[in-house]
mmCIF file of C-alpha atoms in Angstrom:
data_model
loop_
_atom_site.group_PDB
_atom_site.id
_atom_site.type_symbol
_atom_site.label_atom_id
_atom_site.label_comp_id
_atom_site.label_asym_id
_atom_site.label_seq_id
_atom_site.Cartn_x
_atom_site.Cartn_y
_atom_site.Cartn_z
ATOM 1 C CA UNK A 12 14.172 -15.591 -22.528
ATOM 2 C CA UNK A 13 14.982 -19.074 -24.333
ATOM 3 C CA UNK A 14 14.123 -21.945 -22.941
ATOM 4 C CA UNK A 15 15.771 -24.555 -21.938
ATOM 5 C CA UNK A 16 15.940 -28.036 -22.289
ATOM 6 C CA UNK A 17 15.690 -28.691 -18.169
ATOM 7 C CA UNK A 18 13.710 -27.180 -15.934
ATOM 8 C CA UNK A 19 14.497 -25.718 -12.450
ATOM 9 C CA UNK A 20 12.099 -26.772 -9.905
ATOM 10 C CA UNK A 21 11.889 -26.144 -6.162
ATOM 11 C CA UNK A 22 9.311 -27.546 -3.120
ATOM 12 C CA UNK A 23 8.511 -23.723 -2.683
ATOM 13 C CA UNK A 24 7.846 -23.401 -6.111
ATOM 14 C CA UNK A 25 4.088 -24.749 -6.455
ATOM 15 C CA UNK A 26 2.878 -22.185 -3.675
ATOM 16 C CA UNK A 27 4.636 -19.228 -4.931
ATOM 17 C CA UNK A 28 2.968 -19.562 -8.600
ATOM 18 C CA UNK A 29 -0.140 -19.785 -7.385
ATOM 19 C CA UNK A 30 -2.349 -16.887 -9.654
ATOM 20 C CA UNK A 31 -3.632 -15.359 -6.092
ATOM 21 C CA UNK A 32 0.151 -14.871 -5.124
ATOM 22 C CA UNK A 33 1.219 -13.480 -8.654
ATOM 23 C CA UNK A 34 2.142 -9.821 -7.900
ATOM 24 C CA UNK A 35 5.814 -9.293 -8.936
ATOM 25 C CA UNK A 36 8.355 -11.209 -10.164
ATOM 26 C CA UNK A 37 10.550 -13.631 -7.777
ATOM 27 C CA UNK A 38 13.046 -15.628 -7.613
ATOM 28 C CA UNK A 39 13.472 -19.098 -7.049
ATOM 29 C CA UNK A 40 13.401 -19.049 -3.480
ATOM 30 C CA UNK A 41 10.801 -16.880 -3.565
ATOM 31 C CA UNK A 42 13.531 -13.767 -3.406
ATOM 32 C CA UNK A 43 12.586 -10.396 -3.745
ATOM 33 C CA UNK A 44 13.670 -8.914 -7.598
ATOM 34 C CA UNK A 45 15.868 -5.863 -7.510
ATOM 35 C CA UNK A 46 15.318 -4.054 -10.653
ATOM 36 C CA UNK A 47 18.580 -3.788 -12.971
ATOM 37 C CA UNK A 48 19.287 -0.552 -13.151
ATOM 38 C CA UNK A 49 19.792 -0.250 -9.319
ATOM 39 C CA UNK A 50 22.859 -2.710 -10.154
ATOM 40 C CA UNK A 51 26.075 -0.521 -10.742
ATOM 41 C CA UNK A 52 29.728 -0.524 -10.087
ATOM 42 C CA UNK A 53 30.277 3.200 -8.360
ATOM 43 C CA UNK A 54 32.831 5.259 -9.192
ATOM 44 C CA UNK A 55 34.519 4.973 -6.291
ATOM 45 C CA UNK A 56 35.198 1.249 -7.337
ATOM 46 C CA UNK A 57 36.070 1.293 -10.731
ATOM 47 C CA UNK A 58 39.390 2.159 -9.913
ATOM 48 C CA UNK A 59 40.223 -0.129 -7.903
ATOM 49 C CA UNK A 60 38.762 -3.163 -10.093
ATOM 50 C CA UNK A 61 40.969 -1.550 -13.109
ATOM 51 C CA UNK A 62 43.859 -1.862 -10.869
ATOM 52 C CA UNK A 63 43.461 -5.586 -9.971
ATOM 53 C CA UNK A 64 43.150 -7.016 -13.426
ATOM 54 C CA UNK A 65 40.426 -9.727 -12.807
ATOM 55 C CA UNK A 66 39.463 -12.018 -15.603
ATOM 56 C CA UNK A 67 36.151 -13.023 -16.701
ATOM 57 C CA UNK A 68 34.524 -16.554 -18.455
ATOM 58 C CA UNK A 69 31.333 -16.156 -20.164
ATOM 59 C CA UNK A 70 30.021 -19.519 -20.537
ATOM 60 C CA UNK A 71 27.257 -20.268 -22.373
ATOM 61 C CA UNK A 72 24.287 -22.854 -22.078
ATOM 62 C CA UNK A 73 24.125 -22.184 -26.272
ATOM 63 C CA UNK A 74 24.356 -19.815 -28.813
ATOM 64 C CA UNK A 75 21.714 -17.712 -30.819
ATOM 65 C CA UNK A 76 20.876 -13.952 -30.961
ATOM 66 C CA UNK A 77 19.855 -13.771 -27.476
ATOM 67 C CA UNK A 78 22.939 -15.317 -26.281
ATOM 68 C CA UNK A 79 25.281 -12.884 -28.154
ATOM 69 C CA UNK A 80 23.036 -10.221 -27.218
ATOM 70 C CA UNK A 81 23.913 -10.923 -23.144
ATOM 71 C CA UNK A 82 27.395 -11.830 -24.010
ATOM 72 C CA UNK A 83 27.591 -8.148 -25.923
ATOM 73 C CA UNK A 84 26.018 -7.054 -22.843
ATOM 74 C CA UNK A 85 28.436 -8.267 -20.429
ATOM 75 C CA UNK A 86 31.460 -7.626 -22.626
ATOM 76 C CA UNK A 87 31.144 -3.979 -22.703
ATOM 77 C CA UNK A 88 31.072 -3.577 -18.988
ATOM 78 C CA UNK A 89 33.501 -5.774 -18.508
ATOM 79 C CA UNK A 90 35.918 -3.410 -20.857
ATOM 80 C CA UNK A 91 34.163 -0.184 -19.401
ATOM 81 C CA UNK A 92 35.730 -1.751 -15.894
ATOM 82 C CA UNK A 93 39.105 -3.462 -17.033
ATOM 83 C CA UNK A 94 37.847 -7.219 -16.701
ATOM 84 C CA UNK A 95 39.514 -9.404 -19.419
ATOM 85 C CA UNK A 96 37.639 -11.545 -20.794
ATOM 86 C CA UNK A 97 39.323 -15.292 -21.399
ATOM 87 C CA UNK A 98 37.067 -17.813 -22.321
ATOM 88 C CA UNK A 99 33.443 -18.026 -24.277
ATOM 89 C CA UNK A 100 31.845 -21.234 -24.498
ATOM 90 C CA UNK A 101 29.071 -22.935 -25.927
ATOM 91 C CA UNK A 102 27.173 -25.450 -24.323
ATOM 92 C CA UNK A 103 24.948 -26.908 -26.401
ATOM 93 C CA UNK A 104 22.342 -27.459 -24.183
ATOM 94 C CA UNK A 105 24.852 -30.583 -22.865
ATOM 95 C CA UNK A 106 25.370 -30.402 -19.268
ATOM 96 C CA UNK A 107 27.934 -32.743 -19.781
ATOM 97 C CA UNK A 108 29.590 -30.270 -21.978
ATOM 98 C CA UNK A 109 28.741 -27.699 -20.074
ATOM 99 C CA UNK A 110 31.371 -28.928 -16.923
ATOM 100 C CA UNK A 111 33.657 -30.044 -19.393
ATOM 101 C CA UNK A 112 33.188 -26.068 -20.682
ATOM 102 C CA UNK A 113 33.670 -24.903 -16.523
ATOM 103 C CA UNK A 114 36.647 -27.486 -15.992
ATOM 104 C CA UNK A 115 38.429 -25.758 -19.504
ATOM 105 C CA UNK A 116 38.018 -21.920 -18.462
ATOM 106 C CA UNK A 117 39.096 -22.429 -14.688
ATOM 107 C CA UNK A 118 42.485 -23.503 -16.211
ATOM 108 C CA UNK A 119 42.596 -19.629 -16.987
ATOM 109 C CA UNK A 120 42.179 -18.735 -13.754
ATOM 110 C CA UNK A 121 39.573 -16.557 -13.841
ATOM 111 C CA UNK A 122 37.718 -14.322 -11.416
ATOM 112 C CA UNK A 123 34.413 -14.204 -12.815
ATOM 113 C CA UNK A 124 32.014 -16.548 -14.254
ATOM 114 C CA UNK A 125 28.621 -16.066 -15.775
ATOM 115 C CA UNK A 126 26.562 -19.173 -16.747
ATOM 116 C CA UNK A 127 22.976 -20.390 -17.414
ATOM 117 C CA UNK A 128 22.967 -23.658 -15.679
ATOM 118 C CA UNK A 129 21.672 -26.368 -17.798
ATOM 119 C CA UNK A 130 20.303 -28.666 -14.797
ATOM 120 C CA UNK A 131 20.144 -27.685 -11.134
ATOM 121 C CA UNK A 132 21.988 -31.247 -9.930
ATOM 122 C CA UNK A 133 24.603 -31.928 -12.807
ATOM 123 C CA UNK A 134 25.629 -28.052 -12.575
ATOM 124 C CA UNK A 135 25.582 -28.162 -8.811
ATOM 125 C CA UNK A 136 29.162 -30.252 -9.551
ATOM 126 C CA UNK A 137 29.799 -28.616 -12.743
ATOM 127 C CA UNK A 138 30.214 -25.030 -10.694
ATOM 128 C CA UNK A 139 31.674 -26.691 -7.461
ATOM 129 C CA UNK A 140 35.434 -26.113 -8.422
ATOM 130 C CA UNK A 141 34.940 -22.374 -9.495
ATOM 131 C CA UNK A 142 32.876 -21.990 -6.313
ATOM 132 C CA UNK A 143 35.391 -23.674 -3.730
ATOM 133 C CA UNK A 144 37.821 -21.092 -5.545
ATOM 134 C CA UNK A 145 36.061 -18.475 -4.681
ATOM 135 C CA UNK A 146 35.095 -17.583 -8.229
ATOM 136 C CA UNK A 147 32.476 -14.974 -8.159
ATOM 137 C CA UNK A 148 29.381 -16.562 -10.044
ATOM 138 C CA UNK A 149 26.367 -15.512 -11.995
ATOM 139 C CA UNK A 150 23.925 -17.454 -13.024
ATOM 140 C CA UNK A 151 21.238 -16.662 -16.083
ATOM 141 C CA UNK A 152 17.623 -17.532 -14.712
ATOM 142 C CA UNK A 153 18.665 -20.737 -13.052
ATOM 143 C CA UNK A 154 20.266 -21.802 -9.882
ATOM 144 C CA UNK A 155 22.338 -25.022 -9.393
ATOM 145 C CA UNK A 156 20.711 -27.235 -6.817
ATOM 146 C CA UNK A 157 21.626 -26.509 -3.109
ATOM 147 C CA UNK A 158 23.732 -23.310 -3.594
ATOM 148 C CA UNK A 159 23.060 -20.467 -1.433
ATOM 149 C CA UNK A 160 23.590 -16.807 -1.727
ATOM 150 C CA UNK A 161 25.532 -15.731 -0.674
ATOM 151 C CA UNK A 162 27.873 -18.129 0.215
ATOM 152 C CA UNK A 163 28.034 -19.637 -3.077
ATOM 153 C CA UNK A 164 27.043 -17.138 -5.825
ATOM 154 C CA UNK A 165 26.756 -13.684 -6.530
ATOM 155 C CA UNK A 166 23.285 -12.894 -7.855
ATOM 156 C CA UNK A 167 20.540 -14.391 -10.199
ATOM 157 C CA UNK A 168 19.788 -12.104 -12.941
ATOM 158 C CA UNK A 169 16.690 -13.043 -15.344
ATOM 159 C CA UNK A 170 13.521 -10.892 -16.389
ATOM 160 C CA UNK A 171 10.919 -9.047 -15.073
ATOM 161 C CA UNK A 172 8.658 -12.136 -15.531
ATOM 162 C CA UNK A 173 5.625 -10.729 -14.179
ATOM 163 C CA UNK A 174 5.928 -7.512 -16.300
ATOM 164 C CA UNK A 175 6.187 -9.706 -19.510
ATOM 165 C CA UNK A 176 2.841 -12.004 -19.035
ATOM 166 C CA UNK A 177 1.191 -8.731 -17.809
ATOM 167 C CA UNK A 178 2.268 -6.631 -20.645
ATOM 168 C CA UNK A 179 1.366 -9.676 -22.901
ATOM 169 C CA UNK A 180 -1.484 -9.495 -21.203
ATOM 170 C CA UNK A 181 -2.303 -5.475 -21.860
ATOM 171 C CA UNK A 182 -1.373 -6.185 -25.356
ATOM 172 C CA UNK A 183 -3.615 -9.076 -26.293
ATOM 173 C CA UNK A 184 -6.387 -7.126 -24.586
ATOM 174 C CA UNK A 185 -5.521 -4.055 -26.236
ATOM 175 C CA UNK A 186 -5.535 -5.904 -30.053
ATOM 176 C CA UNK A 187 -9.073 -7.011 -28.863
ATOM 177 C CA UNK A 188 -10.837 -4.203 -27.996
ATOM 178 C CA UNK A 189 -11.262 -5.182 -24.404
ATOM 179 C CA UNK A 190 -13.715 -7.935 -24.941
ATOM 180 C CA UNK A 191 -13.624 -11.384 -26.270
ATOM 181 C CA UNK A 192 -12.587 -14.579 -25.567
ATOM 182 C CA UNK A 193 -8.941 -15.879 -25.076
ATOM 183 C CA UNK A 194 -7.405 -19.533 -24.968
ATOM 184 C CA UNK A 195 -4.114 -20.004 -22.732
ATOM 185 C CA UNK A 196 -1.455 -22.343 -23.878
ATOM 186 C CA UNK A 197 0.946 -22.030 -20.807
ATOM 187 C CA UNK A 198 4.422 -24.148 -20.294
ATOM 188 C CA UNK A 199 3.431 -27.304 -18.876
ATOM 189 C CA UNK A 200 6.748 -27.764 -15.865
ATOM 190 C CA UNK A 201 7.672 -26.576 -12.947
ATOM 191 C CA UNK A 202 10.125 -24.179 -14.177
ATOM 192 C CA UNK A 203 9.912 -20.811 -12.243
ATOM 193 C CA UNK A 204 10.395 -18.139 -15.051
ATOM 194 C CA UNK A 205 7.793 -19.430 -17.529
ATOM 195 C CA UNK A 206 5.300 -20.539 -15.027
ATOM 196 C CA UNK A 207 5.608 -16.511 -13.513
ATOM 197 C CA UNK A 208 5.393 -15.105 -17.187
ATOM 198 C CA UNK A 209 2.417 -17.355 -17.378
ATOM 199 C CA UNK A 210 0.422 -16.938 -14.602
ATOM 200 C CA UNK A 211 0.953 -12.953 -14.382
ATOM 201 C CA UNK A 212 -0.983 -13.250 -17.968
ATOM 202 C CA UNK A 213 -3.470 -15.273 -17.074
ATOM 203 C CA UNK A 214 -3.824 -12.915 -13.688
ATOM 204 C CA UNK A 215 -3.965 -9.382 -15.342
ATOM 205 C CA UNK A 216 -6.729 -10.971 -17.908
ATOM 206 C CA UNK A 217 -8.271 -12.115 -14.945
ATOM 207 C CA UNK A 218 -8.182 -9.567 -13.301
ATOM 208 C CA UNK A 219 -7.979 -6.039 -15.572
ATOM 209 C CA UNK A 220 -10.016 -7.594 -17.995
ATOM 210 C CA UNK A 221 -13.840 -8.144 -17.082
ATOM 211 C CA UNK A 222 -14.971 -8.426 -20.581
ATOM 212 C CA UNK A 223 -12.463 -11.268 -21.439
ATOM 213 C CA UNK A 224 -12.469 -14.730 -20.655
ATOM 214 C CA UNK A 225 -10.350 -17.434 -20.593
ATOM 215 C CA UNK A 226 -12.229 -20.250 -21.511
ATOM 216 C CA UNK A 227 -9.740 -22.932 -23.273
ATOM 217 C CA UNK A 228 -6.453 -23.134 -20.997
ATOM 218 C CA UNK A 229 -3.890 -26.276 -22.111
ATOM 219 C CA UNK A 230 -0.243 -26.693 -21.077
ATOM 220 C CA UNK A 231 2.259 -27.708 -23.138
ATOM 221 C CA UNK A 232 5.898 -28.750 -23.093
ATOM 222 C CA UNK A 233 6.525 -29.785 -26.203
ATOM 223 C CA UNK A 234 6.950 -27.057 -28.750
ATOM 224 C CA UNK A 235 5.937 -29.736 -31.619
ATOM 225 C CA UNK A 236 2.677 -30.516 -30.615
ATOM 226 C CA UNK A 237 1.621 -26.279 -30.939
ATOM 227 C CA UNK A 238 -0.388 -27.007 -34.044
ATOM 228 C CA UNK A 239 -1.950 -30.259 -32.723
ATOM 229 C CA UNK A 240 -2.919 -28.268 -29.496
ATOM 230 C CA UNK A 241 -4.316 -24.896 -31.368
ATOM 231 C CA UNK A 242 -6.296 -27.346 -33.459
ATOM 232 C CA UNK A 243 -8.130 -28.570 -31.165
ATOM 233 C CA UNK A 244 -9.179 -25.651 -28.848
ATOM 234 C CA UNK A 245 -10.175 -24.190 -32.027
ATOM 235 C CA UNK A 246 -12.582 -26.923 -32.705
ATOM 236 C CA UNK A 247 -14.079 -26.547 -29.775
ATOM 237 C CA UNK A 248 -13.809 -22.408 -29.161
ATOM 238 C CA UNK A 249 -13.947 -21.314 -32.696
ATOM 239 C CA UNK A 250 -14.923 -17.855 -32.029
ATOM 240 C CA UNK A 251 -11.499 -17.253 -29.915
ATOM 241 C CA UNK A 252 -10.714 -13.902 -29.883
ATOM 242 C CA UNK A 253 -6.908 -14.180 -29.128
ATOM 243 C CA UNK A 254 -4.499 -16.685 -28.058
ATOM 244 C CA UNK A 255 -1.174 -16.076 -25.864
ATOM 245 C CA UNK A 256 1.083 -18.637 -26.027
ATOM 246 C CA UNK A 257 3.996 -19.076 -23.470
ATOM 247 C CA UNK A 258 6.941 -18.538 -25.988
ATOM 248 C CA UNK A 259 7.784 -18.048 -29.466
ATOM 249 C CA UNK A 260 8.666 -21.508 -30.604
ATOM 250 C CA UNK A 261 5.230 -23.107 -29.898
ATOM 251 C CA UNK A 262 3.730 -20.039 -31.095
ATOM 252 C CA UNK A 263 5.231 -20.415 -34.917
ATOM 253 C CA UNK A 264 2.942 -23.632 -34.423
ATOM 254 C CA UNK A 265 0.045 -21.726 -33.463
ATOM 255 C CA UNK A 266 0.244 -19.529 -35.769
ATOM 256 C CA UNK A 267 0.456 -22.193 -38.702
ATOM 257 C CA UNK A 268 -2.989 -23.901 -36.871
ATOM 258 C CA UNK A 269 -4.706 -20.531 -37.680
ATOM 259 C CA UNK A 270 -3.401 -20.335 -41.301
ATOM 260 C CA UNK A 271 -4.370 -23.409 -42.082
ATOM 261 C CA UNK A 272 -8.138 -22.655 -41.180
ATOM 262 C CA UNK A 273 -8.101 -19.703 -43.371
ATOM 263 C CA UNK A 274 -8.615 -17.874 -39.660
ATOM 264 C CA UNK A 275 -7.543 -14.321 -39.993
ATOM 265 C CA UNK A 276 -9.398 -13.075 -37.098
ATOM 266 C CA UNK A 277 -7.706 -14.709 -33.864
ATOM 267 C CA UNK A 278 -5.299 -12.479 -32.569
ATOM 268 C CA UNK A 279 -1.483 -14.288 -31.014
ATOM 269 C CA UNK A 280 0.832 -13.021 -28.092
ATOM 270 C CA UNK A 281 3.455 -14.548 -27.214
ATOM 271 C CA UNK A 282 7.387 -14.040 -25.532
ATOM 272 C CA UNK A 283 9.750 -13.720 -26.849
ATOM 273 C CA UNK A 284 11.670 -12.780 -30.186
ATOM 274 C CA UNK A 285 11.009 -15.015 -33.477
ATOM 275 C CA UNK A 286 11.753 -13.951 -37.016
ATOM 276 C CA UNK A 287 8.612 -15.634 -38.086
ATOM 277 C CA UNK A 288 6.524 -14.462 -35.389
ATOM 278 C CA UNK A 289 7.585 -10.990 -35.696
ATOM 279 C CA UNK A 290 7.113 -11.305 -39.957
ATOM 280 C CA UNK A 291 3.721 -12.125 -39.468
ATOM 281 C CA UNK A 292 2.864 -9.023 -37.160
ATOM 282 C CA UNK A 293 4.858 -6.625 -39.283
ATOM 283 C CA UNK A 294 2.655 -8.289 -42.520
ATOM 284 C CA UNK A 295 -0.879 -7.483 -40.479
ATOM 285 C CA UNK A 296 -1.257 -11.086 -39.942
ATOM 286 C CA UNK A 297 -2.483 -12.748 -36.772
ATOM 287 C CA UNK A 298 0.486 -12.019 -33.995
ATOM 288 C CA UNK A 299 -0.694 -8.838 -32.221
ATOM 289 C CA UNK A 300 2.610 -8.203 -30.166
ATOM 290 C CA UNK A 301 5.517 -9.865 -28.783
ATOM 291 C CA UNK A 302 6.723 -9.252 -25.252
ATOM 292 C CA UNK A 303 10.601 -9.812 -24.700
ATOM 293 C CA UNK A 304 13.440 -9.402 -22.400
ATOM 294 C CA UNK A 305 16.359 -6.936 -22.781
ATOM 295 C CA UNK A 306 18.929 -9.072 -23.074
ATOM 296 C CA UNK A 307 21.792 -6.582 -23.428
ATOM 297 C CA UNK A 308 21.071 -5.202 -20.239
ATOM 298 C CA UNK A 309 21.042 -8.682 -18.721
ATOM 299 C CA UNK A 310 24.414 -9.172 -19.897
ATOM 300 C CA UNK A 311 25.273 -5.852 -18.348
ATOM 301 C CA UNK A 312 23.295 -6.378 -15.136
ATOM 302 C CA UNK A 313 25.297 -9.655 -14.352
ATOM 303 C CA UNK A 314 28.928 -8.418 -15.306
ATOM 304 C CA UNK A 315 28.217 -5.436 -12.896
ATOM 305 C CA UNK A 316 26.628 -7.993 -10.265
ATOM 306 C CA UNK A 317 30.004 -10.065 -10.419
ATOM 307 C CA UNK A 318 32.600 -7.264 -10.343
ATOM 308 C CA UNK A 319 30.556 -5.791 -7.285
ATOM 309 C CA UNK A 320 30.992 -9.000 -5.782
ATOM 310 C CA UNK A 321 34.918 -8.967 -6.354
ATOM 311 C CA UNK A 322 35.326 -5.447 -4.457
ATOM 312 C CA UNK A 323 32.834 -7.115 -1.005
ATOM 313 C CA UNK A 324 30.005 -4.513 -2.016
ATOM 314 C CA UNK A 325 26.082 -6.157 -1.419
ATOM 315 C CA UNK A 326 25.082 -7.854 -4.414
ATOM 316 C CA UNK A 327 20.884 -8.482 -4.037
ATOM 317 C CA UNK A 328 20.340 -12.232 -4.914
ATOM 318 C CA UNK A 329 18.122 -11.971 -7.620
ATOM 319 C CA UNK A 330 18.021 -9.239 -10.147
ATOM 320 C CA UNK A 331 15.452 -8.816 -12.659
ATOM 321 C CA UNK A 332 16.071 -6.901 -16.313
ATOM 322 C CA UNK A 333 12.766 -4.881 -17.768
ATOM 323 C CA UNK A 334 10.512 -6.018 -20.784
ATOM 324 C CA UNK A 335 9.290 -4.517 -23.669
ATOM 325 C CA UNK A 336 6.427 -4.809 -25.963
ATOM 326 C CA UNK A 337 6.882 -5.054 -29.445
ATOM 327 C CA UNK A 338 4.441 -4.343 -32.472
ATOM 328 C CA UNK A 339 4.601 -3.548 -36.104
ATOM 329 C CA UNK A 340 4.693 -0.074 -34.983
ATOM 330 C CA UNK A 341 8.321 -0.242 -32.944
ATOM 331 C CA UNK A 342 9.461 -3.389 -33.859
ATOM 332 C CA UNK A 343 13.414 -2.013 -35.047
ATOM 333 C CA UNK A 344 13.758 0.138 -31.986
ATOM 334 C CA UNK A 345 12.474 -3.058 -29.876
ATOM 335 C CA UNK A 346 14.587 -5.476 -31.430
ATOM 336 C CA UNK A 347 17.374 -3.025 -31.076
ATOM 337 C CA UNK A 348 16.364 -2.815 -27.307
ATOM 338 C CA UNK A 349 16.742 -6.203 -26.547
ATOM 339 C CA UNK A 350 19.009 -8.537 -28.381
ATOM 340 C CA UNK A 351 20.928 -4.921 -29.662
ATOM 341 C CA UNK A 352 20.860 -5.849 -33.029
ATOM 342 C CA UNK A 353 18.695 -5.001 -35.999
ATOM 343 C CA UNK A 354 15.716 -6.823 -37.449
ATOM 344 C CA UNK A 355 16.096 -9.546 -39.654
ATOM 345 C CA UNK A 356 16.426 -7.758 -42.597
ATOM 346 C CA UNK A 357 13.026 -9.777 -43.833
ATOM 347 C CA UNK A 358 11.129 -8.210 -41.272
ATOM 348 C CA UNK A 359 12.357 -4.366 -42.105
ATOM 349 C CA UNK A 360 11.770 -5.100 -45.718
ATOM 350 C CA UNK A 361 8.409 -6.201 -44.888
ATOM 351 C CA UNK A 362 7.226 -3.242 -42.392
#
């Protein structure tokens, strides 16, 4: 998933992402993840949500491909089920914007919103109104500070965040033969879904892996300073077998590092999907696979979560969407799978 700009952290959080406790994906609160697919309006209740005409708001933290490919999600369950939908919004990554965005849409009255909070204390009050009306709420990934499920929201919906650093993980290993050396650039916050997609790498290499090492680990939360960072574990490691890196943008950095030191050898994971990223594995170059999300069913996941809501049937807190590995090999039915659109047409062309 993209990241954002602000980073959810909670007191519980530094225990919970501890590598010894990595075993499945969690929530925030350290909530069990109830997988997806188990999230779906019966039959029994579609009727009666046709019949009562809600309205839905999707609005949006920002826009790109991953964004559209939720929102697509979302919108065709919401027709499937009868929900209008009223108002899509763009935040920006502005949190001001962002309640100004809330404030607009609950003018339309709606019965449903779905959101990505930008920041767990501005959204707190950017969500209030919609919550005191009883609005059923989804959030994307993060939660705004001091709401409770579920009092004050239907469900958290997100990734399987331990399946993507372990399948990173099985990939990176896989492009090495099982034996080598690797250097871990990880995202350097307290922000619960990198820090699991992370550690559950760093913990299957560990782990799975006897014949790998980690032996260069840096954090990093600037994106710009990718190149700077590969650089100099390089220097020092300049055998490195592979390198995972916690998400695509900071990876187009890495990847640049390697070219220019003529290094053809070192092998690149990362998360999440990146025209340039995915060019270079589709070309033979460095970038061994790419984990991501499947955003559509996100977006399909959370519509469902906040209809079920509407008709007082149990909605589990925190509900986590599978991942997927993509290689040269699968790379239009993958990026078909998750944002449900084709390839960049330079990245077909180049396969």
């Amino acid at each position: 998933m993209k990241l954002l700009v602000k980073h959810l952290a909670t007191s519980a959080l530094l225990g919970l992402m501890s590598v010894s406790a990595m075993a499945q994906t969690v929530g925030p609160k350290g909530e069990a993840a109830t997988l997806s697919a188990e999230v779906t309006v019966p039959d029994d209740a579609v009727a009666a949500i046709k019949d009562a005409k809600y309205k839905a708001a999707l609005l949006w933290h920002d826009q790109s491909d991953f964004v559209n490919a939720v929102s697509a999600g979302a919108t065709d369950e919401f027709k499937r089920l009868g929900i209008e939908v009223v108002a899509t919004t763009s935040a920006g990554f502005d949190a001001a914007k962002q309640r100004s965005d809330v404030e607009t849409a609950m003018a339309k009255e709606p019965n449903i919103i779905l959101s990505l909070p930008l920041d767990p204390v501005t959204s707190a009050a950017a969500f209030k109104e919609a919550r005191d009306a009883g609005v059923s709420l989804v959030f994307l990934s993060n939660l705004p500070a001091d709401y409770e499920h579920p009092r004050d929201y239907a469900a958290i919906v997100t990734d399987d965040l331990y399946q993507m650093g372990k399948q990173a993980a099985d990939a990176l290993a896989s492009a090495m033969g099982g034996k080598g050396t690797v250097g871990w650039i990880f995202h350097d916050a307290d922000y619960y879904v990198t820090n699991q997609r992370d550690n559950a790498f760093k913990s299957t290499i560990e782990n799975d892996y006897p014949d790998i090492k980690i032996v260069a680990e840096q954090g990093i939360s600037d994106p710009a300073r990718a190149e700077e960072i590969a650089n100099a574990m390089l220097l020092k490691n300049p055998d490195l077998g592979g390198i995972y890196v916690t998400w695509a943008g900071p990876a187009e950095g890495v990847l640049a590092a390697l070219r220019a030191n003529g290094n053809k050898d070192t092998k690149i994971v990362t998360l999440d999907l990146s025209e340039p990223v995915a060019l270079d594995m589709v070309r033979g170059g460095n970038v061994a696979a790419i984990v991501a999300d499947e955003a559509y069913e996100l977006g399909r996941a959370m519509a469902a979560a906040a209809a079920l809501r509407l008709v007082d049937k149990d909605v589990p807190p925190f509900i986590a969407a599978p991942a997927i590995t993509v290689t040269a090999d699968n790379v239009a039915e993958g990026w078909k799978k998750s944002l449900n659109i084709d390839p960049p047409a330079s990245v077909t062309s180049a396969n």
